[in-house]
Coordinates of C-alpha atoms and ligand atoms in Angstrom, one line a residue:
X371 CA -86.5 -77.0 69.0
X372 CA -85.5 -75.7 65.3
X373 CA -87.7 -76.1 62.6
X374 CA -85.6 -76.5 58.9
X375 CA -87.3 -75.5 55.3
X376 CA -84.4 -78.0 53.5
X377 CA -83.1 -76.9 50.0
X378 CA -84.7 -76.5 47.2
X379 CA -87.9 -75.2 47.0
X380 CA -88.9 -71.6 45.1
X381 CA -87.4 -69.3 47.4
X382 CA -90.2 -66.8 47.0
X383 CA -92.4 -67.0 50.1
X384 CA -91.8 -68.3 53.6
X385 CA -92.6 -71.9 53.9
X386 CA -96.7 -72.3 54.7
X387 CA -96.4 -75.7 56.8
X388 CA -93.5 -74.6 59.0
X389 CA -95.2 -71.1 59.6
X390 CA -98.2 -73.2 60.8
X391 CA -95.6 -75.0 63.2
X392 CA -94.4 -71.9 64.2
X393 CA -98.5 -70.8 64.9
X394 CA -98.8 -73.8 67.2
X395 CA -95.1 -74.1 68.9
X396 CA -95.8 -70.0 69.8
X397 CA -99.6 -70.5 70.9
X398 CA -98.2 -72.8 73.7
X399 CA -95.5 -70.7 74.4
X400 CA -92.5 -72.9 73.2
X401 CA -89.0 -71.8 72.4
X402 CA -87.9 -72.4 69.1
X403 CA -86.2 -71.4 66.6
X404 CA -86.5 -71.7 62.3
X405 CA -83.7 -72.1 59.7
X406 CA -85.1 -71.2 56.1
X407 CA -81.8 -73.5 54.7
X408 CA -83.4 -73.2 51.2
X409 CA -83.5 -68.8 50.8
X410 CA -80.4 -69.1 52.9
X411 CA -78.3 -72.1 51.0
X412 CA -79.4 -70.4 47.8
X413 CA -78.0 -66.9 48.3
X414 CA -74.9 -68.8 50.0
X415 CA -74.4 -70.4 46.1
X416 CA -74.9 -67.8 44.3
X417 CA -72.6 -65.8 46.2
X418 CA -69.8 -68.3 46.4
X419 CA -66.5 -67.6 44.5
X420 CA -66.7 -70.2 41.4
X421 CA -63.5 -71.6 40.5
X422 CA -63.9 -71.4 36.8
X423 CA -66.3 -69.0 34.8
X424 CA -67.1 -68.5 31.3
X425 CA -68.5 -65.0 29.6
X426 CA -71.9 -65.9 30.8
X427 CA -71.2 -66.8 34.2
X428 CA -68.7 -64.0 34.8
X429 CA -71.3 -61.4 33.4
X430 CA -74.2 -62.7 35.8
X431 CA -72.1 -63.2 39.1
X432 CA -71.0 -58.7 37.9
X433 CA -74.9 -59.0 37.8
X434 CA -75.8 -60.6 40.6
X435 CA -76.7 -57.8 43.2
X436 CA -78.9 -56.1 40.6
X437 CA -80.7 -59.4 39.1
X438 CA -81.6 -59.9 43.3
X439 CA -82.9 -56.2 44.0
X440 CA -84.9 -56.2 40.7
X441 CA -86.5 -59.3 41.8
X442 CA -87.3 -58.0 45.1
X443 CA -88.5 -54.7 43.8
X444 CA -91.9 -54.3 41.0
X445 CA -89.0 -53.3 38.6
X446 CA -88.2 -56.9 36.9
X447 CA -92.3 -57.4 36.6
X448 CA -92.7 -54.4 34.5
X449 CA -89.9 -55.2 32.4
X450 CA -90.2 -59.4 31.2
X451 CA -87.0 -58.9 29.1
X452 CA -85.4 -58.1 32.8
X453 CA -86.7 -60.8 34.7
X454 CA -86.5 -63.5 32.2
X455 CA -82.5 -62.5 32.0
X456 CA -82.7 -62.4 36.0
X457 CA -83.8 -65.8 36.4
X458 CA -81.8 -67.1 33.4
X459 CA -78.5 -66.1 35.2
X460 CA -79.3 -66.7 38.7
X461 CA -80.0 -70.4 37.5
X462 CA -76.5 -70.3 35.7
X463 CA -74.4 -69.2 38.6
X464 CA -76.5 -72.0 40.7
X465 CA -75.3 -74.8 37.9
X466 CA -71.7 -73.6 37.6
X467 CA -71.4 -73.7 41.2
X468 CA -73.1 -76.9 42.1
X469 CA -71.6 -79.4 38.5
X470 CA -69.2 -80.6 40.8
X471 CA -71.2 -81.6 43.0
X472 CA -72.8 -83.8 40.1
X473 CA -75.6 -81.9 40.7
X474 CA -78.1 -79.8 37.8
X475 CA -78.9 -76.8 40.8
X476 CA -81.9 -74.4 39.5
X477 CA -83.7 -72.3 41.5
X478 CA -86.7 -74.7 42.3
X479 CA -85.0 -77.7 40.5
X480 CA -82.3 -80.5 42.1
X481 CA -81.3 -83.3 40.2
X482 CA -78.1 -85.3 40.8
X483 CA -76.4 -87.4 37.9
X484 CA -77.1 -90.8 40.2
X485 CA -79.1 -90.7 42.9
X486 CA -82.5 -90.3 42.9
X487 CA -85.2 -89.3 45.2
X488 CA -87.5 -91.9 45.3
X489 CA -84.9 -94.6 46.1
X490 CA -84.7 -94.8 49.8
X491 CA -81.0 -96.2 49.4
X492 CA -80.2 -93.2 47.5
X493 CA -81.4 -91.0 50.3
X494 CA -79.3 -92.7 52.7
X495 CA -76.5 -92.5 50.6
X496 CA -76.7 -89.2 50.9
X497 CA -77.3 -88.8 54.3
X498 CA -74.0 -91.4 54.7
X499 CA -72.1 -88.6 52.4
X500 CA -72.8 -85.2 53.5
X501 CA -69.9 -83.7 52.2
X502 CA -71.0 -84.3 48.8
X503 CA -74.0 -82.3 48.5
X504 CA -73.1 -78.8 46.4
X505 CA -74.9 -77.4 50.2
X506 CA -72.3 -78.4 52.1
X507 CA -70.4 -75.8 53.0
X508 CA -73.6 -73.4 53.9
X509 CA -75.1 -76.2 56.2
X510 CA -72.2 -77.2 58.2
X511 CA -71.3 -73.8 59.1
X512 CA -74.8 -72.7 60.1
X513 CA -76.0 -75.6 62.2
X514 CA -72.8 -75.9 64.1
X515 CA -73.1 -72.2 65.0
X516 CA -76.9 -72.8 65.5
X517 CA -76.8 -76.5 67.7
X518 CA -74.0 -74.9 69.7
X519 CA -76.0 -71.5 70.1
X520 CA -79.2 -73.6 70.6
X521 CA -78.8 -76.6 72.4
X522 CA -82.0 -78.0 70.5
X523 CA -83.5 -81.5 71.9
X524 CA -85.1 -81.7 68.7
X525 CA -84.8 -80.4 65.0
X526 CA -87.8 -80.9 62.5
X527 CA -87.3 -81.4 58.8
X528 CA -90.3 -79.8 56.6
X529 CA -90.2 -82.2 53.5
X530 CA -92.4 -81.3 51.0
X531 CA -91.1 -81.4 47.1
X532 CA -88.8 -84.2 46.0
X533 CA -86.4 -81.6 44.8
X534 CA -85.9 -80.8 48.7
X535 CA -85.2 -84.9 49.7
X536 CA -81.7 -85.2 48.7
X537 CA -80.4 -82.3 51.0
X538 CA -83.2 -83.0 53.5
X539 CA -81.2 -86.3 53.9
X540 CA -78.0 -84.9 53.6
X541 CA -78.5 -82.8 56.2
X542 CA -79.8 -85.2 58.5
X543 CA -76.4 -87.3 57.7
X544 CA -74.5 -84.7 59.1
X545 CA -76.6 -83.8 62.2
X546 CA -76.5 -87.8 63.2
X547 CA -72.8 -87.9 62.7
X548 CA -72.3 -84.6 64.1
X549 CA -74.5 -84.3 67.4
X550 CA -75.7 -87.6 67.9
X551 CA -77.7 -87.0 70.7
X552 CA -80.2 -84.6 69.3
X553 CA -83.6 -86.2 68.3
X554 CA -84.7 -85.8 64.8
X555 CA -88.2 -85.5 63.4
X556 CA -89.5 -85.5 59.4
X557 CA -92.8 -84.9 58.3
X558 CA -94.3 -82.4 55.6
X559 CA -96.3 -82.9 52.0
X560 CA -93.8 -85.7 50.4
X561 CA -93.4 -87.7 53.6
X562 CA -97.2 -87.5 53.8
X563 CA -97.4 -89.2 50.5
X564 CA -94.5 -91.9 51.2
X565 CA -96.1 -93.1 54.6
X566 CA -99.7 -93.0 53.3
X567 CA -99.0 -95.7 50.4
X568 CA -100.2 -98.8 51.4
X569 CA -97.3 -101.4 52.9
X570 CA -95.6 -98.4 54.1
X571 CA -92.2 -100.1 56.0
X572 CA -90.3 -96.9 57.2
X573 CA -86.6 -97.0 55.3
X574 CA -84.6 -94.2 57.4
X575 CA -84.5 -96.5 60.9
X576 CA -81.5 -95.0 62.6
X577 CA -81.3 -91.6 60.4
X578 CA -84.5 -90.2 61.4
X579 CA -86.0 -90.6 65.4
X580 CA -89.8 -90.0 64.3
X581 CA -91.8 -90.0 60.9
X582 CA -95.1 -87.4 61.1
X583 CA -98.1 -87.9 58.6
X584 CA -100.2 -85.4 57.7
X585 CA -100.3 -81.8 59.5
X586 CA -97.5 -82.0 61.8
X587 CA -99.0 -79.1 64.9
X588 CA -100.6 -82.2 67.4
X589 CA -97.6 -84.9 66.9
X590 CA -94.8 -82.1 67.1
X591 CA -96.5 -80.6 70.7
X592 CA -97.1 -84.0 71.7
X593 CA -93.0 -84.9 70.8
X594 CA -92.6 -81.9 73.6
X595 CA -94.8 -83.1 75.9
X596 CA -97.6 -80.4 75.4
X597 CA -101.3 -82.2 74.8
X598 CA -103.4 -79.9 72.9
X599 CA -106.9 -79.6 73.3
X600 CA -108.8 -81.5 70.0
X601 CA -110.2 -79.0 67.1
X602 CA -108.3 -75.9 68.3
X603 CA -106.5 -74.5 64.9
X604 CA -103.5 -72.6 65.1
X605 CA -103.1 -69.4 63.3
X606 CA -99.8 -69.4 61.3
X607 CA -97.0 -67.4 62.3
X608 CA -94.2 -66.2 60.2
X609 CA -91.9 -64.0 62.5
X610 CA -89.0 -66.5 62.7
X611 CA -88.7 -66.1 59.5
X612 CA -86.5 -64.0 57.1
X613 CA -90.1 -62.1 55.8
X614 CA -87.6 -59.5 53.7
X615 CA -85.5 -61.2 51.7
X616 CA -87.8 -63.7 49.7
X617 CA -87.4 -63.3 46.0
X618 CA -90.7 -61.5 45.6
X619 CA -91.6 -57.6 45.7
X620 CA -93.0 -57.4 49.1
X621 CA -94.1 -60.2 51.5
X622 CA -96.1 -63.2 50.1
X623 CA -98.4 -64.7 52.8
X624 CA -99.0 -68.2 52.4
X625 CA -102.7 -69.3 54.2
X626 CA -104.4 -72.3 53.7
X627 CA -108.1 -72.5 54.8
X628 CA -108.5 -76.2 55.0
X629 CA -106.0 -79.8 53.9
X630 CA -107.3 -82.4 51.8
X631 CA -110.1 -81.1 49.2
X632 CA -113.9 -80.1 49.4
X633 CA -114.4 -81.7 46.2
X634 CA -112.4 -85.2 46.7
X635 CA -113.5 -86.7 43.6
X636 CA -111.2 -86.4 40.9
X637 CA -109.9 -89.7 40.1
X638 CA -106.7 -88.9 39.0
X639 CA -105.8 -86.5 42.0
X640 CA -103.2 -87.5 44.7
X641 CA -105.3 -86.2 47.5
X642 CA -107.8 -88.4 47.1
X643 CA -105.2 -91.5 46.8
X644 CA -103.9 -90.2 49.5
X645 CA -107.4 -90.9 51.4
X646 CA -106.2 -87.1 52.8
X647 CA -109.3 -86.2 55.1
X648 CA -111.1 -82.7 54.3
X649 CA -110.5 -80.3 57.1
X650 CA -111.5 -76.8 56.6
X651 CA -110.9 -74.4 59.0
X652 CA -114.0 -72.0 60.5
X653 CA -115.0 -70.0 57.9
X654 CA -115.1 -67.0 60.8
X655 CA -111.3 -67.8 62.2
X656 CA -110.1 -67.3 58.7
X657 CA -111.5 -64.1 58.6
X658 CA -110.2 -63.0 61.6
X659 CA -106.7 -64.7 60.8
X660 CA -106.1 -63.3 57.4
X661 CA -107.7 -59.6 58.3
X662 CA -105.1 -60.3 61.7
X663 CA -101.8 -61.8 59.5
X664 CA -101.6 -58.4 57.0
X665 CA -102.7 -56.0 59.9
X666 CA -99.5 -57.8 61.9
X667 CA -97.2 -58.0 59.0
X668 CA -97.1 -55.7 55.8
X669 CA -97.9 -57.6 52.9
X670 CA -97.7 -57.7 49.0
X671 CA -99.8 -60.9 48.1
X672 CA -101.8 -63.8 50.1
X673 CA -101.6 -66.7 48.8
X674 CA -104.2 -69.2 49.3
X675 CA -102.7 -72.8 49.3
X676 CA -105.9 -74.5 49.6
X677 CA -106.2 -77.3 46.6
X678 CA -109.4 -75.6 46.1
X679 CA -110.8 -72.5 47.8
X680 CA -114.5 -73.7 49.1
X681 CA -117.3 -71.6 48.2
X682 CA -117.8 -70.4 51.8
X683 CA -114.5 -68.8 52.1
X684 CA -114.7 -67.0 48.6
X685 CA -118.3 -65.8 49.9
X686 CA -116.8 -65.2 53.4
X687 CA -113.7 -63.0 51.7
X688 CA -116.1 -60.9 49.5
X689 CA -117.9 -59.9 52.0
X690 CA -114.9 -59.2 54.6
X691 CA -111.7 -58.4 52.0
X692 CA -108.3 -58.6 53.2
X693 CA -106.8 -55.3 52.4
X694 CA -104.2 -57.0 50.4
X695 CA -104.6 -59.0 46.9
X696 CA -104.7 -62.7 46.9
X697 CA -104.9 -65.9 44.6
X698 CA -105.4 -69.2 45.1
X699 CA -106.8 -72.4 43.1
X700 CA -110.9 -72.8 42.3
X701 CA -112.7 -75.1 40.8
X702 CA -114.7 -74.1 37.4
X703 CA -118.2 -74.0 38.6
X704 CA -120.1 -72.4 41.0
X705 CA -119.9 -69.5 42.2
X706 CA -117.7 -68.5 39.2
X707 CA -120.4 -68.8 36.9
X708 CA -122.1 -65.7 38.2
X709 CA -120.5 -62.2 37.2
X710 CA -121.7 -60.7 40.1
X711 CA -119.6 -62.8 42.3
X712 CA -116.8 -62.5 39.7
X713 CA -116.9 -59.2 40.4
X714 CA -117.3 -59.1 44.6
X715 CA -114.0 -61.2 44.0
X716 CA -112.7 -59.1 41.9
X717 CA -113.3 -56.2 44.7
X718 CA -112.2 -58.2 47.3
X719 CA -108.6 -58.5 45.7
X720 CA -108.6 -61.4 44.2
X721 CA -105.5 -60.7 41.4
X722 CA -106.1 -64.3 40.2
X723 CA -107.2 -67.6 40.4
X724 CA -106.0 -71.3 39.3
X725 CA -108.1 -73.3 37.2
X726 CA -107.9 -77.1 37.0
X727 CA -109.6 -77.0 33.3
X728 CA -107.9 -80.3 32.3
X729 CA -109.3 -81.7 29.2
X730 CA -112.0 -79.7 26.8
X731 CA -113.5 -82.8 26.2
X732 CA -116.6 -83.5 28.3
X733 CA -116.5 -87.2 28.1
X734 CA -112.7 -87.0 29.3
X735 CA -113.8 -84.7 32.1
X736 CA -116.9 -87.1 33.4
X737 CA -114.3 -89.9 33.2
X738 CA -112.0 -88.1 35.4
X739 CA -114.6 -87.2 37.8
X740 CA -114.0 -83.5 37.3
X741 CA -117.4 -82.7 38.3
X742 CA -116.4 -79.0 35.4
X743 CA -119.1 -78.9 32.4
X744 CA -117.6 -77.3 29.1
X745 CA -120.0 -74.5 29.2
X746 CA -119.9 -73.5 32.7
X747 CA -115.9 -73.4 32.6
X748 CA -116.3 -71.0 29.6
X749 CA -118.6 -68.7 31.2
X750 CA -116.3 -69.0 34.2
X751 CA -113.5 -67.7 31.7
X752 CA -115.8 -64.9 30.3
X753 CA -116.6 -64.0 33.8
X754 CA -113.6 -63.5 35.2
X755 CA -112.1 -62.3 32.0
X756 CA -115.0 -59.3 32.9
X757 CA -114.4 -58.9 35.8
X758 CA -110.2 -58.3 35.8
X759 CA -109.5 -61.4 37.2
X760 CA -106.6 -62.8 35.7
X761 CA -106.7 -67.0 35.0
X762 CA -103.8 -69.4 35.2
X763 CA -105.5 -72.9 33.6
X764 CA -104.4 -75.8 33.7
X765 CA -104.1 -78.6 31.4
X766 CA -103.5 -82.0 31.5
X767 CA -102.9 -85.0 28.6
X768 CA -102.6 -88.2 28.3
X769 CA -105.5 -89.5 30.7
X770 CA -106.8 -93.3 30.3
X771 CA -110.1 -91.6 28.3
X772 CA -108.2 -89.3 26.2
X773 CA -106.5 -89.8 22.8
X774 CA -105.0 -87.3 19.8
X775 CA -109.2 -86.7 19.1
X776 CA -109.7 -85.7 22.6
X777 CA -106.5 -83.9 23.0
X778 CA -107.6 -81.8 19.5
X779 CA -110.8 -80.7 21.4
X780 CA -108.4 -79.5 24.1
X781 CA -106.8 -77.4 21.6
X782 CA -109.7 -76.3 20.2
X783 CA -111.9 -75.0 23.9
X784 CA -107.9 -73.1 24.4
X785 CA -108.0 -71.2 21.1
X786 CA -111.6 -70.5 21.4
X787 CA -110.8 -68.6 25.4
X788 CA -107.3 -67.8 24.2
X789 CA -108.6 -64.0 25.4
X790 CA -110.0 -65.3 28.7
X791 CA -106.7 -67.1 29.5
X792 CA -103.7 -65.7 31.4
X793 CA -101.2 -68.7 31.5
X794 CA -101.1 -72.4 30.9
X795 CA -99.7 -75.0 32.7
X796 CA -99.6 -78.0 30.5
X797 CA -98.7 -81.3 31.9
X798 CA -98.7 -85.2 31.2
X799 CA -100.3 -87.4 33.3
X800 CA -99.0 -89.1 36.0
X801 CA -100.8 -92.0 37.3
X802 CA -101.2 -92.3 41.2
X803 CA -98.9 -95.4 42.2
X804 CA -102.5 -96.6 44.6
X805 CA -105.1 -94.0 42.8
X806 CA -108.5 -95.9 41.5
X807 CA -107.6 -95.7 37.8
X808 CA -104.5 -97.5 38.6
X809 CA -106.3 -100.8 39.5
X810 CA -107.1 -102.7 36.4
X811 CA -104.0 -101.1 34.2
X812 CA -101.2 -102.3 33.3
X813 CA -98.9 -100.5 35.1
X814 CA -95.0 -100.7 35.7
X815 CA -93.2 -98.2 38.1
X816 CA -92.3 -95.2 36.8
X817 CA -89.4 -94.0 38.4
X818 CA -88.1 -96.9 39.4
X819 CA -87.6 -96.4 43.2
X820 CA -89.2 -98.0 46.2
X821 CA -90.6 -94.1 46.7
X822 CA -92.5 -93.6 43.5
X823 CA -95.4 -92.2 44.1
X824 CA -96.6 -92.4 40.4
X825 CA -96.7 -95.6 37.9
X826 CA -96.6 -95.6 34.1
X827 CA -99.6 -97.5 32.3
X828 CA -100.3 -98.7 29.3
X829 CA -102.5 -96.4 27.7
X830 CA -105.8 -98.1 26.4
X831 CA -106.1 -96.1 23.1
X832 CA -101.9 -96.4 22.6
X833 CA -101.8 -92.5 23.4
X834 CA -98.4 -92.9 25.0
X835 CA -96.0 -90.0 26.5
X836 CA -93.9 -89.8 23.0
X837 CA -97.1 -89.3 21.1
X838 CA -98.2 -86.6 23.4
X839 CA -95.6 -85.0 23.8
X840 CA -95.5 -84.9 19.9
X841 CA -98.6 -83.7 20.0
X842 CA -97.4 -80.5 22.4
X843 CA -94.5 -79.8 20.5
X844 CA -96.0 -79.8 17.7
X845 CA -98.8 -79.3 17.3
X846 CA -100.3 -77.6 21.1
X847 CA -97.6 -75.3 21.3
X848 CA -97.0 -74.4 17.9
X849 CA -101.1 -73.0 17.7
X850 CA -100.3 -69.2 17.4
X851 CA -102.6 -68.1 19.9
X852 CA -101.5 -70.7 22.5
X853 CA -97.8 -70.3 22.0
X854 CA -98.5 -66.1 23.0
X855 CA -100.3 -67.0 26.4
X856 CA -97.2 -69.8 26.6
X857 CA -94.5 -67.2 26.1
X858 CA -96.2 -65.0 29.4
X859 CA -95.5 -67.7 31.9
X860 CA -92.9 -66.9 34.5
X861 CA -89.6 -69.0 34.3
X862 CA -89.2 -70.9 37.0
X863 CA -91.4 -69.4 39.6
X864 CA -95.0 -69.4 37.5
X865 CA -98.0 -69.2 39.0
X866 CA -96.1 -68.1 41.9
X867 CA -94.9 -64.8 40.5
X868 CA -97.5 -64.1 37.6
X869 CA -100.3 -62.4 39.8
X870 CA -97.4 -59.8 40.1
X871 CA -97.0 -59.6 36.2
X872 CA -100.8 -59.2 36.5
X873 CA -101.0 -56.4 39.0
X874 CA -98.6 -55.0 36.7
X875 CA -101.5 -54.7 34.0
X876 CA -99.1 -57.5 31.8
X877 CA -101.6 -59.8 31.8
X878 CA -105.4 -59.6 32.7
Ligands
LIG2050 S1 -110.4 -80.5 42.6 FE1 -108.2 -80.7 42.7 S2 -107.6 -81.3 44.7 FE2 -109.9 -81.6 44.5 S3 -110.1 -83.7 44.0 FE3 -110.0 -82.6 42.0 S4 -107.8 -82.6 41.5 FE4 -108.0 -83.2 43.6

């Protein structure tokens, strides 16, 4: 079996779904083996001789070893000037190299001219053209060396980010045409969301054998004829994969404590669109997991992919810390609103935490379901802020209940915690193709594919996305105070990369 992390994703951590594949496939002792084709395909680019350069390109390809070291050592996070002129260049050399292709290549972005990825005919397309995708080169080479080393039955696609679906699919194309005989699987994050929409018809008949919703461990031993007992949880494994050459200074160690979300109620949120059960795992196995993953593997960062960390585990992680920072998403309420915990985190390494703030208006927040009060996510702020913990909030506009009042009260709770906040993330609502608020709305599809998993609306109060985004530009962004925590976030890689500006003392 061979397990594939498809290009492109942010090649800064090993992937956390395959690494809990890799936990299960080695618990019952089954051979297998795991191609990161995103780190891999990525330095492959980069590296590749472009046929025409200009000052800029020429200057970052002479740059190129040094931009990749710096990244991998704490030297570009104590200097912003160096990494911002790191990233900026390795995303040049990626779009020189892939324009012919018809493709805008970024490190964590893939868009091509025509096709998109939430047509299903596009993604056959590409899986009928191979040869077309700027990847091809890289992928051809390395699975003919790996299926001929191999001799797979089976090779599993991890699909989680549409910017991955285009080569996913490419990539399959070739392997049908190529070696016909081997059986194919495709599950992961986005093909959870396709097959969990309502009048779900599966599109890739013939491209791809089997189609896995939801955590992939049970159907994947079942494909090899393994029948695992029910409730066991696997603990992740990461030793197939390349742990040194992520860009990142030292090893990030993905870990997620549960799927779906404690809370479940937001009504905008995917998740609960989804109907994505809540399944945490034993509060004692994580323990003994996460104090097992860094003694086995040296470590720089965990990172806690849950969609929010339940008040068990943060309890649970004070009291047993992993000898290694970590960060991960909360939600602003209890037991945040106590400095005392604030601070056990704080000792227990938390470097920082994610903050779905969303609105600063209360009655947008009740609307939404948030289940956050105004005052309990400032004292969260002030808490943290206390205790060291840096914050990454984000925001989002453009919800049915808001309008430019609402948004202004946003503004106003940002300026007023400008000191308590580490970075934004500012967004504009997307509306869940099947989510509650979308029944009722007139909606139309948003990107215009049979795979959308969002739909545009007609806002109620006529708030549309040209007045918000009027609104950010210029208004939002332009706020002096907002536009200096703005200027902090990490191109590119964000919230992935800034607890290392933090631990850096940047931010705090
Ligand atoms: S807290 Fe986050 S993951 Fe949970 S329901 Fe709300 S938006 Fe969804």
């Amino acid at each position: 079996m061979i397990l594939i992390h498809p290009p492109v994703a942010k090649p800064c951590e090993p992937p956390g779904g395959i690494g809990k594949l890799c936990g299960a496939l080695s618990h019952h002792g089954m051979k297998y083996r795991v191609l990161d084709a995103n780190l891999e395909g990525l330095l492959s680019l980069l590296k590749a001789p472009l046929a025409s350069s200009d000052t800029w390109t020429s200057r970052a390809l002479r740059h190129l070893s040094r931009h990749l070291a710096s990244l991998k050592s704490r030297d570009a996070y104590r200097d912003e000037g160096r990494y911002r002129r790191a990233i900026k260049d390795l995303n040049r050399l990626l779009e020189m190299t892939a324009r012919p292709s018809r493709v805008r290549l970024g490190l964590a972005n893939y868009e091509h001219e025509d096709l998109s990825p939430a047509r299903s005919k596009d993604l056959v397309r590409a899986a009928e053209n191979p040869e077309d995708n700027p990847f091809f080169s890289y992928f051809r080479k390395r699975l003919m060396e790996l299926l001929t080393n191999e001799q797979p039955s089976m090779i599993g696609f991890s699909l989680n980010y549409l910017s991955q679906a285009l080569c996913t699919f490419a990539m399959i194309g070739f392997l049908r045409r190529e070696w016909s005989g081997v059986k194919l699987v495709l599950g992961g994050g986005l093909v959870t969301s396709w097959m969990r929409r309502p009048h779900w018809h599966n599109p890739f008949n013939g491209l791809v054998d089997h189609l896995v919703a939801g955590p992939g461990e049970t159907p994947l031993l079942s494909l090899m004829g393994v029948t695992p007992s029910t409730n066991i949880h696997y603990e992740p494994n990461y030793d197939a994969l390349p742990i040194r050459d992520y860009l990142a200074p030292g090893l990030i160690l993905p870990y997620g404590s549960s799927s779906g979300c404690y809370w479940n109620r937001c009504s905008f949120c995917p998740e609960r669109a989804e109907g994505n059960p809540y399944i945490p795992i034993p509060v004692g196995e994580v323990i003994r997991d996460l104090l097992h993953l860094v003694d086995h593997q040296e470590s720089a960062l965990i990172h806690l992919l849950d969609n929010a960390i339940s008040l068990s585990i943060m309890k649970a992680i004070s009291e047993h810390p992993p000898g290694v920072p970590w960060y991960g998403f909360a939600r602003m309420t209890r037991p945040l609103t106590d400095p005392d915990s604030c601070l056990a985190l704080k000792r227990s390494g938390c470097v920082m935490l994610k903050l779905g703030l969303e609105s600063g208006d209360q009655a947008v927040l009740d609307n939404l379901q948030k289940g956050v009060h105004l005052e309990e996510a400032s004292s969260v702020l002030k808490n943290l802020k206390k205790a060291g913990i840096a914050t990454y909030v984000y925001l989002l506009f453009g919800t049915p209940r808001e309008g430019l009042i609402e948004a202004r009260r946003t503004l106003e709770f940002v300026v007023k915690h400008h000191d308590c906040i580490g970075f934004l993330n500012l967004a504009i609502f997307n509306m869940p193709i099947y989510g509650p608020q979308a029944r009722g709305m007139e909606t139309k599809t948003f990107y215009e594919g049979d795979l959308s998993l969002y739909t545009s609306f007609d806002h109620p109060a006529g708030w549309s996305r040209q007045l918000i985004r009027q609104f950010l530009d210029k208004e939002f962004k332009r706020h002096p105070a907002i536009s200096a925590i703005l200027r902090r976030d990490p191109p590119v890689f964000t919230s992935n990369h800034a607890p290392f500006f933090t631990m850096e003392g940047r931010v705090g």
